Amino acid sequence: MSCIQLIVGSVGGTAECASEALEMALQAHGRQVSMLIDPTPQHVRQPGAALTLIVTSTDDNGQLPRALRPLWRHLVTRSPALHKLQYAVAVLGDSQYGDKYCLGGKNWITN
């Protein structure tokens, strides 16, 4: 069975905690899961991954966690061929931040 890859970026630990819960739930349903806390560009095309799920929080300025910024910059500036990559983005944020609410996660989708 193919693996589900979780790429995790957390500011205060909430996204990591949510990812761990997701990992356990997926494993309980018989899925193989690979969780990457400090991902590099090479991790995006992990062999055998059927789906990549990016789970991230944002800081009070709507920015991605420091651990995800190099990967995001690489994807935006180098534009690697990811057309066959099936992925989803789950963003955690605080709605009190107004227009910056989950902005880092929205940037994954729009860029």
PDB file of C-alpha atoms in Angstrom:
ATOM      1  CA  MET A   1       0.000   0.000   0.000  1.00  0.00           C
ATOM      2  CA  SER A   2       1.346   3.444  -0.857  1.00  0.00           C
ATOM      3  CA  CYS A   3       2.365   5.877   1.828  1.00  0.00           C
ATOM      4  CA  ILE A   4       0.784   9.155   2.869  1.00  0.00           C
ATOM      5  CA  GLN A   5       3.452  11.765   3.465  1.00  0.00           C
ATOM      6  CA  LEU A   6       2.860  14.439   6.122  1.00  0.00           C
ATOM      7  CA  ILE A   7       5.058  17.519   5.807  1.00  0.00           C
ATOM      8  CA  VAL A   8       4.747  19.421   9.069  1.00  0.00           C
ATOM      9  CA  GLY A   9       5.567  22.977  10.077  1.00  0.00           C
ATOM     10  CA  SER A  10       4.641  24.212  13.519  1.00  0.00           C
ATOM     11  CA  VAL A  11       5.160  27.516  15.313  1.00  0.00           C
ATOM     12  CA  GLY A  12       4.057  26.533  18.813  1.00  0.00           C
ATOM     13  CA  GLY A  13       3.603  22.784  18.453  1.00  0.00           C
ATOM     14  CA  THR A  14      -0.096  22.690  17.553  1.00  0.00           C
ATOM     15  CA  ALA A  15       0.398  21.623  13.928  1.00  0.00           C
ATOM     16  CA  GLU A  16       2.825  18.934  15.028  1.00  0.00           C
ATOM     17  CA  CYS A  17       0.335  17.670  17.620  1.00  0.00           C
ATOM     18  CA  ALA A  18      -2.467  17.669  15.020  1.00  0.00           C
ATOM     19  CA  SER A  19      -0.209  15.787  12.599  1.00  0.00           C
ATOM     20  CA  GLU A  20       0.570  13.150  15.192  1.00  0.00           C
ATOM     21  CA  ALA A  21      -3.157  12.636  15.791  1.00  0.00           C
ATOM     22  CA  LEU A  22      -3.729  12.420  12.037  1.00  0.00           C
ATOM     23  CA  GLU A  23      -0.863   9.957  11.693  1.00  0.00           C
ATOM     24  CA  MET A  24      -2.381   7.690  14.357  1.00  0.00           C
ATOM     25  CA  ALA A  25      -5.843   7.873  12.772  1.00  0.00           C
ATOM     26  CA  LEU A  26      -4.491   7.011   9.331  1.00  0.00           C
ATOM     27  CA  GLN A  27      -2.438   4.133  10.719  1.00  0.00           C
ATOM     28  CA  ALA A  28      -5.521   2.839  12.559  1.00  0.00           C
ATOM     29  CA  HIS A  29      -7.148   2.582   9.120  1.00  0.00           C
ATOM     30  CA  GLY A  30      -4.237   0.559   7.777  1.00  0.00           C
ATOM     31  CA  ARG A  31      -2.393   3.364   5.968  1.00  0.00           C
ATOM     32  CA  GLN A  32       1.372   3.777   5.985  1.00  0.00           C
ATOM     33  CA  VAL A  33       2.381   7.284   7.050  1.00  0.00           C
ATOM     34  CA  SER A  34       5.674   9.149   6.815  1.00  0.00           C
ATOM     35  CA  MET A  35       5.854  12.320   8.911  1.00  0.00           C
ATOM     36  CA  LEU A  36       8.554  14.915   8.157  1.00  0.00           C
ATOM     37  CA  ILE A  37       9.093  17.662  10.718  1.00  0.00           C
ATOM     38  CA  ASP A  38      12.030  19.479   9.053  1.00  0.00           C
ATOM     39  CA  PRO A  39      11.445  18.830   5.348  1.00  0.00           C
ATOM     40  CA  THR A  40      13.854  19.542   2.532  1.00  0.00           C
ATOM     41  CA  PRO A  41      12.993  19.951  -1.163  1.00  0.00           C
ATOM     42  CA  GLN A  42      14.002  16.319  -1.745  1.00  0.00           C
ATOM     43  CA  HIS A  43      11.227  15.190   0.606  1.00  0.00           C
ATOM     44  CA  VAL A  44       8.477  16.539  -1.634  1.00  0.00           C
ATOM     45  CA  ARG A  45       8.819  13.703  -4.127  1.00  0.00           C
ATOM     46  CA  GLN A  46       9.315  10.883  -1.662  1.00  0.00           C
ATOM     47  CA  PRO A  47       9.226   7.553  -3.495  1.00  0.00           C
ATOM     48  CA  GLY A  48       6.049   5.624  -2.800  1.00  0.00           C
ATOM     49  CA  ALA A  49       4.041   8.559  -1.478  1.00  0.00           C
ATOM     50  CA  ALA A  50       0.529   8.477  -2.908  1.00  0.00           C
ATOM     51  CA  LEU A  51      -0.441  11.751  -1.251  1.00  0.00           C
ATOM     52  CA  THR A  52       1.466  14.579   0.374  1.00  0.00           C
ATOM     53  CA  LEU A  53      -0.355  16.498   3.084  1.00  0.00           C
ATOM     54  CA  ILE A  54       1.206  19.748   4.228  1.00  0.00           C
ATOM     55  CA  VAL A  55       0.109  20.501   7.798  1.00  0.00           C
ATOM     56  CA  THR A  56       1.192  23.923   8.973  1.00  0.00           C
ATOM     57  CA  SER A  57       0.452  26.650  11.423  1.00  0.00           C
ATOM     58  CA  THR A  58       1.246  30.334  10.914  1.00  0.00           C
ATOM     59  CA  ASP A  59       2.657  33.037  13.138  1.00  0.00           C
ATOM     60  CA  ASP A  60       0.933  36.308  14.043  1.00  0.00           C
ATOM     61  CA  ASN A  61       2.069  37.826  10.730  1.00  0.00           C
ATOM     62  CA  GLY A  62       0.588  34.962   8.738  1.00  0.00           C
ATOM     63  CA  GLN A  63       4.048  33.584   7.926  1.00  0.00           C
ATOM     64  CA  LEU A  64       4.935  29.916   7.677  1.00  0.00           C
ATOM     65  CA  PRO A  65       6.996  28.346  10.450  1.00  0.00           C
ATOM     66  CA  ARG A  66      10.762  28.738  10.009  1.00  0.00           C
ATOM     67  CA  ALA A  67      11.185  25.017   9.262  1.00  0.00           C
ATOM     68  CA  LEU A  68       8.925  25.239   6.178  1.00  0.00           C
ATOM     69  CA  ARG A  69      10.155  28.520   4.709  1.00  0.00           C
ATOM     70  CA  PRO A  70      13.200  27.103   2.840  1.00  0.00           C
ATOM     71  CA  LEU A  71      11.062  24.388   1.265  1.00  0.00           C
ATOM     72  CA  TRP A  72       8.365  26.881   0.239  1.00  0.00           C
ATOM     73  CA  ARG A  73      10.978  29.288  -1.213  1.00  0.00           C
ATOM     74  CA  HIS A  74      12.530  26.441  -3.180  1.00  0.00           C
ATOM     75  CA  LEU A  75       9.187  25.443  -4.665  1.00  0.00           C
ATOM     76  CA  VAL A  76       8.314  29.033  -5.601  1.00  0.00           C
ATOM     77  CA  THR A  77      11.687  30.080  -7.013  1.00  0.00           C
ATOM     78  CA  ARG A  78      12.757  26.866  -8.723  1.00  0.00           C
ATOM     79  CA  SER A  79       9.312  25.686  -9.827  1.00  0.00           C
ATOM     80  CA  PRO A  80      10.135  21.974  -9.900  1.00  0.00           C
ATOM     81  CA  ALA A  81       7.834  19.741 -11.940  1.00  0.00           C
ATOM     82  CA  LEU A  82       5.229  18.647  -9.420  1.00  0.00           C
ATOM     83  CA  HIS A  83       2.302  18.192 -11.784  1.00  0.00           C
ATOM     84  CA  LYS A  84       1.944  14.532 -10.794  1.00  0.00           C
ATOM     85  CA  LEU A  85       2.112  15.270  -7.076  1.00  0.00           C
ATOM     86  CA  GLN A  86      -1.204  14.836  -5.291  1.00  0.00           C
ATOM     87  CA  TYR A  87      -1.223  17.109  -2.284  1.00  0.00           C
ATOM     88  CA  ALA A  88      -3.424  18.945   0.155  1.00  0.00           C
ATOM     89  CA  VAL A  89      -2.726  21.771   2.586  1.00  0.00           C
ATOM     90  CA  ALA A  90      -4.145  21.944   6.119  1.00  0.00           C
ATOM     91  CA  VAL A  91      -3.531  25.278   7.842  1.00  0.00           C
ATOM     92  CA  LEU A  92      -3.988  26.134  11.499  1.00  0.00           C
ATOM     93  CA  GLY A  93      -4.246  29.767  12.507  1.00  0.00           C
ATOM     94  CA  ASP A  94      -5.884  32.361  14.718  1.00  0.00           C
ATOM     95  CA  SER A  95      -8.751  34.290  13.129  1.00  0.00           C
ATOM     96  CA  GLN A  96      -7.920  37.293  15.311  1.00  0.00           C
ATOM     97  CA  TYR A  97      -5.090  38.042  12.886  1.00  0.00           C
ATOM     98  CA  GLY A  98      -7.615  39.368  10.374  1.00  0.00           C
ATOM     99  CA  ASP A  99      -6.415  39.452   6.768  1.00  0.00           C
ATOM    100  CA  LYS A 100      -3.232  37.576   7.745  1.00  0.00           C
ATOM    101  CA  TYR A 101      -5.296  34.628   9.011  1.00  0.00           C
ATOM    102  CA  CYS A 102      -3.669  31.433   7.645  1.00  0.00           C
ATOM    103  CA  LEU A 103      -1.869  33.496   4.992  1.00  0.00           C
ATOM    104  CA  GLY A 104       1.173  31.196   4.908  1.00  0.00           C
ATOM    105  CA  GLY A 105      -1.024  28.230   4.068  1.00  0.00           C
ATOM    106  CA  LYS A 106      -2.929  30.171   1.431  1.00  0.00           C
ATOM    107  CA  ASN A 107       0.408  30.999  -0.191  1.00  0.00           C
ATOM    108  CA  TRP A 108       1.067  27.270  -0.726  1.00  0.00           C
ATOM    109  CA  ILE A 109      -1.998  27.141  -2.911  1.00  0.00           C
ATOM    110  CA  THR A 110      -1.732  30.439  -4.791  1.00  0.00           C
ATOM    111  CA  ASN A 111       1.991  30.296  -5.592  1.00  0.00           C
TER     112      ASN A 111
END
